[in-house]
Amino acid sequence: MAREAAQDVRQVARGYREMSLAGEVDRAVALLESSGVSAQAHLADVTLPERSEAALAWAVREGVTNVLRHSRPTTCTITTSLQDGRVRLEVANDGAPAAPGAPDGGLTGLAERAAQAGGSCTTTPTGEGGFLLAVEVAA
């Protein structure tokens, strides 16, 4: 047990702890709602490779952090969908500023994680103060 505990501590310290997409979404919804934002999540029932799961979990964490840091949202939705062997995550919110700033380091990191999982990351203003973060990875 001591060896396992030491190994767990080393993995956490190195940042290799497995992240769960469902767990991150649950935490994100709770955080959004505690901040007064109406939040909904709709996740496709799909088992993902570890790298893809981690990339999407990080995208939820970073996306919701940015929603709360850079917007004045009243609503936020987190969805995943499966199509043609790829999973697409979307984090959409209202209340985005009219002139978004330059991408920050977190979004650059998300794009790198998505690429490592065979995917991509895009951000798009959606009009009427909306904003969409989309990350696609191999299923």
XYZ file of C-alpha atoms in Angstrom:
139
model
C 0.000 0.000 0.000
C 2.852 2.368 0.813
C 4.429 1.773 -2.617
C 1.111 2.391 -4.366
C 0.564 5.586 -2.381
C 4.062 6.814 -3.234
C 3.476 6.046 -6.918
C 0.166 7.940 -6.826
C 1.862 10.957 -5.273
C 4.599 10.906 -7.919
C 2.030 10.705 -10.736
C 0.038 13.617 -9.354
C 3.200 15.660 -8.860
C 4.192 15.023 -12.453
C 0.762 15.945 -13.752
C 0.033 12.483 -15.121
C -3.084 11.858 -13.065
C -5.833 10.490 -15.243
C -8.630 12.917 -15.793
C -12.195 11.863 -16.285
C -14.325 13.775 -18.771
C -17.508 13.020 -16.835
C -15.857 14.082 -13.569
C -14.645 17.379 -15.039
C -18.080 18.064 -16.522
C -19.748 17.394 -13.165
C -17.328 19.787 -11.437
C -17.777 22.401 -14.180
C -21.565 22.321 -13.957
C -21.409 22.662 -10.168
C -18.962 25.574 -10.440
C -21.044 27.350 -13.078
C -24.262 26.923 -11.112
C -22.627 28.113 -7.884
C -21.575 31.214 -9.855
C -25.159 31.900 -10.907
C -24.853 30.503 -14.423
C -27.503 28.150 -15.805
C -25.507 25.114 -16.925
C -26.436 22.031 -18.907
C -24.364 19.057 -19.987
C -25.165 16.466 -22.625
C -22.477 13.804 -23.059
C -22.453 11.078 -25.688
C -22.094 7.572 -24.285
C -18.687 6.645 -25.671
C -15.519 5.093 -24.269
C -12.472 7.101 -25.279
C -8.757 6.340 -25.479
C -6.922 7.775 -22.463
C -5.237 10.565 -24.441
C -8.547 11.685 -25.971
C -10.344 11.538 -22.627
C -7.633 13.654 -20.992
C -7.658 16.209 -23.823
C -11.416 16.666 -23.535
C -11.333 16.793 -19.735
C -8.681 19.535 -19.874
C -10.770 21.358 -22.478
C -13.750 21.399 -20.119
C -11.593 22.675 -17.262
C -9.927 25.397 -19.332
C -13.097 26.297 -21.229
C -15.205 26.816 -18.118
C -12.385 28.729 -16.434
C -12.339 31.072 -19.435
C -16.132 31.384 -19.440
C -16.070 32.569 -15.843
C -12.931 34.680 -16.187
C -13.615 36.469 -19.482
C -17.420 36.553 -19.848
C -20.538 37.513 -17.978
C -22.529 34.402 -18.800
C -26.090 33.570 -17.886
C -25.999 30.199 -19.678
C -23.375 27.628 -20.585
C -23.754 24.246 -22.260
C -21.242 21.435 -22.464
C -21.928 18.771 -25.082
C -20.154 15.903 -26.764
C -21.135 14.116 -29.945
C -19.704 11.189 -31.866
C -19.411 11.199 -35.645
C -17.161 9.335 -38.074
C -14.820 8.030 -35.379
C -14.313 11.446 -33.794
C -15.693 12.993 -30.630
C -16.528 16.681 -30.612
C -16.751 18.631 -27.371
C -18.463 22.008 -27.379
C -18.483 24.516 -24.535
C -20.880 27.318 -25.497
C -21.809 30.370 -23.483
C -23.451 33.739 -23.744
C -22.165 36.967 -22.203
C -18.870 37.047 -24.109
C -17.219 40.446 -24.607
C -17.836 42.183 -27.947
C -14.100 42.221 -28.708
C -12.445 39.043 -27.401
C -8.799 39.319 -26.498
C -5.952 37.348 -27.998
C -5.897 33.606 -27.224
C -4.245 32.920 -23.902
C -1.762 30.237 -22.926
C -4.538 27.914 -21.781
C -6.131 27.807 -25.228
C -2.741 27.260 -26.829
C -2.197 24.338 -24.455
C -5.611 22.919 -25.364
C -4.766 23.053 -29.059
C -1.524 21.177 -28.345
C -3.320 18.500 -26.276
C -5.970 18.093 -28.956
C -3.282 17.693 -31.629
C -1.554 15.016 -29.520
C -4.885 13.159 -29.437
C -5.217 13.410 -33.220
C -7.584 16.354 -33.109
C -8.084 20.086 -33.197
C -9.285 23.030 -31.117
C -11.192 26.078 -32.372
C -12.794 29.111 -30.773
C -15.540 31.147 -32.398
C -17.678 34.121 -31.419
C -21.263 33.094 -32.212
C -22.997 36.474 -32.433
C -25.282 38.104 -29.879
C -22.492 37.775 -27.317
C -22.071 34.029 -27.663
C -18.821 32.099 -27.712
C -17.992 28.518 -28.683
C -14.977 26.393 -27.794
C -14.870 23.224 -29.893
C -12.376 20.392 -29.475
C -12.350 17.295 -31.648
C -10.331 14.156 -30.933
C -10.138 10.583 -32.164
C -12.667 8.264 -30.531
